[in-house]
PDB file of C-alpha atoms in Angstrom:
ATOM      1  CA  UNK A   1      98.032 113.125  67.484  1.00 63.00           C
ATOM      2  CA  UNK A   2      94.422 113.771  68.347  1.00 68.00           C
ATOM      3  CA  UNK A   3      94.264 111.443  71.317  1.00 67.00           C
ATOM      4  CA  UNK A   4      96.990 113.223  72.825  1.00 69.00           C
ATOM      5  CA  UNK A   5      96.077 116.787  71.812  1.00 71.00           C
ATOM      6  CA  UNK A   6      92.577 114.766  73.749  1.00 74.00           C
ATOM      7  CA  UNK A   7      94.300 113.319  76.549  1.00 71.00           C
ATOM      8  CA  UNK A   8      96.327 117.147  77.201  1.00 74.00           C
ATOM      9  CA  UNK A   9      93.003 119.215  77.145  1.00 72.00           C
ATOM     10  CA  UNK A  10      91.223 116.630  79.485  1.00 74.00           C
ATOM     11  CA  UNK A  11      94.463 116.179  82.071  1.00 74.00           C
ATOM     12  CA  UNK A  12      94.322 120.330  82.209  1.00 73.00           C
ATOM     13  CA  UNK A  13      90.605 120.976  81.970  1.00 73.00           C
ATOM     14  CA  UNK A  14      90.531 118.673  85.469  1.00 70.00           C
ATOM     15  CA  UNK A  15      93.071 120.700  87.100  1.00 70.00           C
ATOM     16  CA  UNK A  16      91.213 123.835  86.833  1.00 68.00           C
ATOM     17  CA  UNK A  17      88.033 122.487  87.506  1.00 66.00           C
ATOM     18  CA  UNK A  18      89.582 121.404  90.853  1.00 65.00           C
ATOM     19  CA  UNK A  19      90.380 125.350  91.272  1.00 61.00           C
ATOM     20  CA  UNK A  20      86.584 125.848  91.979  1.00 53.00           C
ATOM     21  CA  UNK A  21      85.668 128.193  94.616  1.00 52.00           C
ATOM     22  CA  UNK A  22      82.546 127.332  96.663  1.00 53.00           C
ATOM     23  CA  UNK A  23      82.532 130.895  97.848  1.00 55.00           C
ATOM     24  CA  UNK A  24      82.193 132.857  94.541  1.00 53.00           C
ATOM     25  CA  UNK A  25      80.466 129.990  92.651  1.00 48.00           C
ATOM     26  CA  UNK A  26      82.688 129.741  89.798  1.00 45.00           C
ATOM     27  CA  UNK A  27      86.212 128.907  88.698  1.00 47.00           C
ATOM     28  CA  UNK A  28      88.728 131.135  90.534  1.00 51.00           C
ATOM     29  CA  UNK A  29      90.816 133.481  88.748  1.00 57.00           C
ATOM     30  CA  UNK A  30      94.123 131.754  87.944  1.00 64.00           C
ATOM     31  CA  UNK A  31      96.937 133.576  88.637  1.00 67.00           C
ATOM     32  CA  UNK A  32      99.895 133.859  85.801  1.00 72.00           C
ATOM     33  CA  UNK A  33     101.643 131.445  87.569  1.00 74.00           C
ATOM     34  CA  UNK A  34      98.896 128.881  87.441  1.00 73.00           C
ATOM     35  CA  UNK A  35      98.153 129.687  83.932  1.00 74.00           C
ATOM     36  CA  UNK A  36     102.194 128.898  82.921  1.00 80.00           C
ATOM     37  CA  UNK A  37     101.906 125.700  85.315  1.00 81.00           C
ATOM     38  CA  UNK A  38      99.239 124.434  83.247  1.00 81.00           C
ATOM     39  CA  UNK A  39     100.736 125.469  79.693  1.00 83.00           C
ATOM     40  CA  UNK A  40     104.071 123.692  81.080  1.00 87.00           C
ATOM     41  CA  UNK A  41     102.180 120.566  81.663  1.00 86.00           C
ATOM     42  CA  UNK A  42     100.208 120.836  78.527  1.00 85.00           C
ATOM     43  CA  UNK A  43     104.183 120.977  77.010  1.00 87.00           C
ATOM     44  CA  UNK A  44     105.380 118.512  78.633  1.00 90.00           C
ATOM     45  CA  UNK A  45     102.603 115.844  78.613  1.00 88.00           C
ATOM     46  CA  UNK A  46     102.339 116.709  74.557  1.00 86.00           C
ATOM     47  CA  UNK A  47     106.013 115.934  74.118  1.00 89.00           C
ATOM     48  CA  UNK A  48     106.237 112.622  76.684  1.00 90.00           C
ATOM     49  CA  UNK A  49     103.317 111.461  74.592  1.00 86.00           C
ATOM     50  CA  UNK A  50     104.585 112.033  71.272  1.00 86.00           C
ATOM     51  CA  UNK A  51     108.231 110.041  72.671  1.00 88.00           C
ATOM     52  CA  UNK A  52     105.715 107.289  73.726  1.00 86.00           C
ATOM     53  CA  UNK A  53     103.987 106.890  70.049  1.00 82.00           C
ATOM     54  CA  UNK A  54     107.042 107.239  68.295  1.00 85.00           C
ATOM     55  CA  UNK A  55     109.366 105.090  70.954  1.00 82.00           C
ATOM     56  CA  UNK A  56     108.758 101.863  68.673  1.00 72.00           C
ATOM     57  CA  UNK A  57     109.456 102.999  65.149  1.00 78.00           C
ATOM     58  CA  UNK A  58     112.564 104.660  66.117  1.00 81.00           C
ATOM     59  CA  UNK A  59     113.472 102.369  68.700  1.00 79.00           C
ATOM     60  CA  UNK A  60     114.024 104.948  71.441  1.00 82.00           C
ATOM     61  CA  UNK A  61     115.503 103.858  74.608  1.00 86.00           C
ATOM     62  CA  UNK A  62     114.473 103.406  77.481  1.00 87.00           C
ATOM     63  CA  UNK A  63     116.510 106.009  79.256  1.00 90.00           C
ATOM     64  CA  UNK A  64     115.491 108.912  76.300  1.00 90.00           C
ATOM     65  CA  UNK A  65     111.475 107.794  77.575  1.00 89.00           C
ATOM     66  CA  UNK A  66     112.445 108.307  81.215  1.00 91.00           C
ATOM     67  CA  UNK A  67     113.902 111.880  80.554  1.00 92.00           C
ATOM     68  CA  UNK A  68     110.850 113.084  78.408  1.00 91.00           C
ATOM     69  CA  UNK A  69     109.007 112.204  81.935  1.00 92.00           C
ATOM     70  CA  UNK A  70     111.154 113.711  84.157  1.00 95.00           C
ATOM     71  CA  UNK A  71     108.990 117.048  83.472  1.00 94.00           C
ATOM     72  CA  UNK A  72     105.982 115.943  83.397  1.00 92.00           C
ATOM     73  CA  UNK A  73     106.219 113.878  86.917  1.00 94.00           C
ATOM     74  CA  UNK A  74     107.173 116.971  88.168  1.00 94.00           C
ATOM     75  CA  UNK A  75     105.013 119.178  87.184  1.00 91.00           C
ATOM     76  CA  UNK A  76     102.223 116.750  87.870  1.00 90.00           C
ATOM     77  CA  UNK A  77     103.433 116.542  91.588  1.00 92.00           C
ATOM     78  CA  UNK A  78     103.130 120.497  91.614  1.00 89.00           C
ATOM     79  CA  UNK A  79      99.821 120.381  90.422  1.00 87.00           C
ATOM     80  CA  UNK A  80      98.257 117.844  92.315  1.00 89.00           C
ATOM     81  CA  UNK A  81     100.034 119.484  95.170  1.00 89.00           C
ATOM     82  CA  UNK A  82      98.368 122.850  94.413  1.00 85.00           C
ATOM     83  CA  UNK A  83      95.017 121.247  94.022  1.00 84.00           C
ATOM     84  CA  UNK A  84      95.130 119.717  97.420  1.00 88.00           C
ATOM     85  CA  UNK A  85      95.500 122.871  98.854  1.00 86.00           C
ATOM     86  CA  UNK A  86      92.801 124.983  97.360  1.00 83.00           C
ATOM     87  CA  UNK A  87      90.752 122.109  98.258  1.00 85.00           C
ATOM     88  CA  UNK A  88      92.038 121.973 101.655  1.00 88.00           C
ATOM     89  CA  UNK A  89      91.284 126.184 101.542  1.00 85.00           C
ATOM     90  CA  UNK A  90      87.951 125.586 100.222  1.00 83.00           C
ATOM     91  CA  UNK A  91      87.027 123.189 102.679  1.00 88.00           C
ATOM     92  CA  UNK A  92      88.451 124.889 105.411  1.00 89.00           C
ATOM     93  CA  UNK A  93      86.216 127.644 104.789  1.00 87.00           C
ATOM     94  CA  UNK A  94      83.110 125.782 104.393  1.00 87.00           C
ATOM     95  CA  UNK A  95      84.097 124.945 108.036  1.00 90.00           C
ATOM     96  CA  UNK A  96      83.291 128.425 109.316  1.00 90.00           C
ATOM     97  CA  UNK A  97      80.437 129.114 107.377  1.00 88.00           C
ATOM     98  CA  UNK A  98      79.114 125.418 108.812  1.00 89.00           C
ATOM     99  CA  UNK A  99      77.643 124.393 105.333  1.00 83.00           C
ATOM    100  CA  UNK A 100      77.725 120.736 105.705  1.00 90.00           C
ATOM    101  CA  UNK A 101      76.208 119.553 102.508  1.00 87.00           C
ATOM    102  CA  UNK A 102      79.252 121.065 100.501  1.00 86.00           C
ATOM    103  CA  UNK A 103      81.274 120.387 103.078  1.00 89.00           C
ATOM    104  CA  UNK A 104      81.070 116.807 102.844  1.00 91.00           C
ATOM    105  CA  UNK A 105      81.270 116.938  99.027  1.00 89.00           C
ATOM    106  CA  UNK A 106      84.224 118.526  99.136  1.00 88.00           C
ATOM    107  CA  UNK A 107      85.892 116.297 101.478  1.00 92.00           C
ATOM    108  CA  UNK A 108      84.910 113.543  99.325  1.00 93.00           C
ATOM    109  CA  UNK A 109      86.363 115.028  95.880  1.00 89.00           C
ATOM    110  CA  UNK A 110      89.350 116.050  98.026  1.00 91.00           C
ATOM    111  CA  UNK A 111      90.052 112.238  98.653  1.00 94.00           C
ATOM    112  CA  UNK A 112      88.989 111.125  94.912  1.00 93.00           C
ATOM    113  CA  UNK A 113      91.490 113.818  93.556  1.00 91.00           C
ATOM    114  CA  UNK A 114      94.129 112.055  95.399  1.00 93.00           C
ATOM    115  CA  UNK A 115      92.817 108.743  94.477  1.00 95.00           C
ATOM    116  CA  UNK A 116      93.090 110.196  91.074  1.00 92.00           C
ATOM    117  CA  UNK A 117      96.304 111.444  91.128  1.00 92.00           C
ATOM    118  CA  UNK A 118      97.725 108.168  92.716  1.00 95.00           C
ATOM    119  CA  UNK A 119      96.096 106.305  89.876  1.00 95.00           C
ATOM    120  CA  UNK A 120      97.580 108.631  87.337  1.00 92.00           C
ATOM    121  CA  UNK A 121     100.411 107.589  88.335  1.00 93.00           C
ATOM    122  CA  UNK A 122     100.506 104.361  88.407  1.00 94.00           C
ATOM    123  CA  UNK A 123      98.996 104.726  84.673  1.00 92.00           C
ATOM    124  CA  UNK A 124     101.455 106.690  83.302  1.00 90.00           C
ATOM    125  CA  UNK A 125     104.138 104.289  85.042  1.00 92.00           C
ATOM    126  CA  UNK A 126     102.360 101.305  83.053  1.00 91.00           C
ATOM    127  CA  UNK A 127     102.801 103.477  80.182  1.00 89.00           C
ATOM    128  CA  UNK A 128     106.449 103.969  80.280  1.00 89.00           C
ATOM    129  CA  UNK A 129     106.943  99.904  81.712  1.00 89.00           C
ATOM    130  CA  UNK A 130     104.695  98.979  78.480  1.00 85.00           C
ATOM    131  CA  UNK A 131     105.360  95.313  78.661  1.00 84.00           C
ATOM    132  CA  UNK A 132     103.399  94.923  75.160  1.00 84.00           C
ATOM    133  CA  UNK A 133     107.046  96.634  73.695  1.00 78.00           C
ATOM    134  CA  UNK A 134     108.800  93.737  74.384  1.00 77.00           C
ATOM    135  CA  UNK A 135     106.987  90.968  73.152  1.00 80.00           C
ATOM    136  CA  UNK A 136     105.286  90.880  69.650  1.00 80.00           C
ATOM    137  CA  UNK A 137     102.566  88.436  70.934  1.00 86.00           C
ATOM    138  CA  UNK A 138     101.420  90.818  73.335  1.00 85.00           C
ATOM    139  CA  UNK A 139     100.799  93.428  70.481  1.00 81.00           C
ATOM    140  CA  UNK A 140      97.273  93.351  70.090  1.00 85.00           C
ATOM    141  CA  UNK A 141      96.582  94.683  73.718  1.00 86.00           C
ATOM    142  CA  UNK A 142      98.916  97.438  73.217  1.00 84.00           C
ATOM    143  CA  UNK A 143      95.832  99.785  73.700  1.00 85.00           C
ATOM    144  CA  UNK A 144      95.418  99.264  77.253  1.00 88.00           C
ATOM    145  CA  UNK A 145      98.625 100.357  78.348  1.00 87.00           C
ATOM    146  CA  UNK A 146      99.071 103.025  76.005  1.00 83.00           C
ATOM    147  CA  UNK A 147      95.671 104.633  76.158  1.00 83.00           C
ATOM    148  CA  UNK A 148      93.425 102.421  78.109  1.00 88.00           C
ATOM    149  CA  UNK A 149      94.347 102.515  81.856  1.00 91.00           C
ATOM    150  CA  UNK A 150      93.780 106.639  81.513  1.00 88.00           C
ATOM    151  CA  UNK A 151      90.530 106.502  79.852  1.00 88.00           C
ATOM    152  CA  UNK A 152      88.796 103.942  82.352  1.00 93.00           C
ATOM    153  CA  UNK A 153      90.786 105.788  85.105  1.00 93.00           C
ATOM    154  CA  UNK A 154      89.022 108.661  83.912  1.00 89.00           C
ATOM    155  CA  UNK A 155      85.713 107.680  83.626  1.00 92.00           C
ATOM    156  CA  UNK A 156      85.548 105.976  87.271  1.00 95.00           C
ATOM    157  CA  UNK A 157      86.638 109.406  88.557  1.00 91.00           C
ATOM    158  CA  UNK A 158      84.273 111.236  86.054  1.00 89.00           C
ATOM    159  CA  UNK A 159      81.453 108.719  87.116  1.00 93.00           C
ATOM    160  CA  UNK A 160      82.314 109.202  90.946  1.00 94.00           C
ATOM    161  CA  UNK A 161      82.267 112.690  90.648  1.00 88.00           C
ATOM    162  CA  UNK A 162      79.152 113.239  89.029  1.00 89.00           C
ATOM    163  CA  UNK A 163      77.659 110.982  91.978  1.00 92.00           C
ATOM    164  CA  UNK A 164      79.370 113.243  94.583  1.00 90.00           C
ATOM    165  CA  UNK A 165      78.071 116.104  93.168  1.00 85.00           C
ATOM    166  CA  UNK A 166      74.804 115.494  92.358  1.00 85.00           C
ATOM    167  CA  UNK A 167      72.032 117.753  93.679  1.00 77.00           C
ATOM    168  CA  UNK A 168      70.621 116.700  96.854  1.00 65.00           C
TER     169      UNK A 168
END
């Protein structure tokens, strides 16, 4: 329960830190609608993790796991989509005001967010495709599927982001 409750605050925490404004210096106001995005993904991602922990012990099937992610692929589409703008919008910006130095930066997290987003998906696909389910031999690396891929997915883009942004 804590990893996930974990795993939610991260996963939402990154979206609005990718709703940073270059212009005002500080996290943009989030509209309601943003705001009920994000609490509908924090929903959605609790509940399709929850399915996942308890998939085992009450032998859910496959097609019950596949609905639970229904919402949270597509919210997660929205999002990412919505983050690609306001980057593209930020950029843009920096653009006219010729600022180069951010510019570049934000260019560069532009393409790591979609790096990011293409590798959350192909972690969260791993997680639903867990082939440690199936066999009991395979049991002991359950971890990496299940929590694993996300967390070293998440510290490559922590660790390249930090590098991107570090003062010049």
């Amino acid at each position: 329960l804590m990893t996930t409750l974990a795993f939610t605050w991260k996963a939402v925490a990154m979206f609005e830190m990718l709703m940073f404004s270059p212009q005002k210096g500080a996290v943009e106001d989030i509209s309601l609608k943003g705001h009920a995005a994000l609490l509908a993904f924090m929903v959605a991602i609790f509940n399709f993790k929850v399915v996942l922990a308890f998939r085992n012990c009450h032998n859910i099937q496959m097609e019950r796991v596949c609905l639970n992610a229904v919402p949270v692929v597509l919210i997660f589409a929205t999002l990412v989509a919505w983050t690609q703008s306001t980057l593209g919008a930020a950029i843009e910006m920096l653009e006219e005001q010729k600022d180069q130095t951010k510019l570049a930066m934000y260019q560069k997290l532009r393409i790591v967010a979609g790096v990011g987003a293409l590798g959350a998906g192909l972690c969260g696909a791993l997680q639903i495709l867990d082939p440690t389910v199936a066999d009991h031999k395979l049991w002991g690396y359950h971890f990496l599927p299940s929590e694993g891929a996300f967390q070293i997915l998440f510290a490559v883009l922590l660790s390249t982001c930090m590098v991107i942004c570090l003062p010049s």
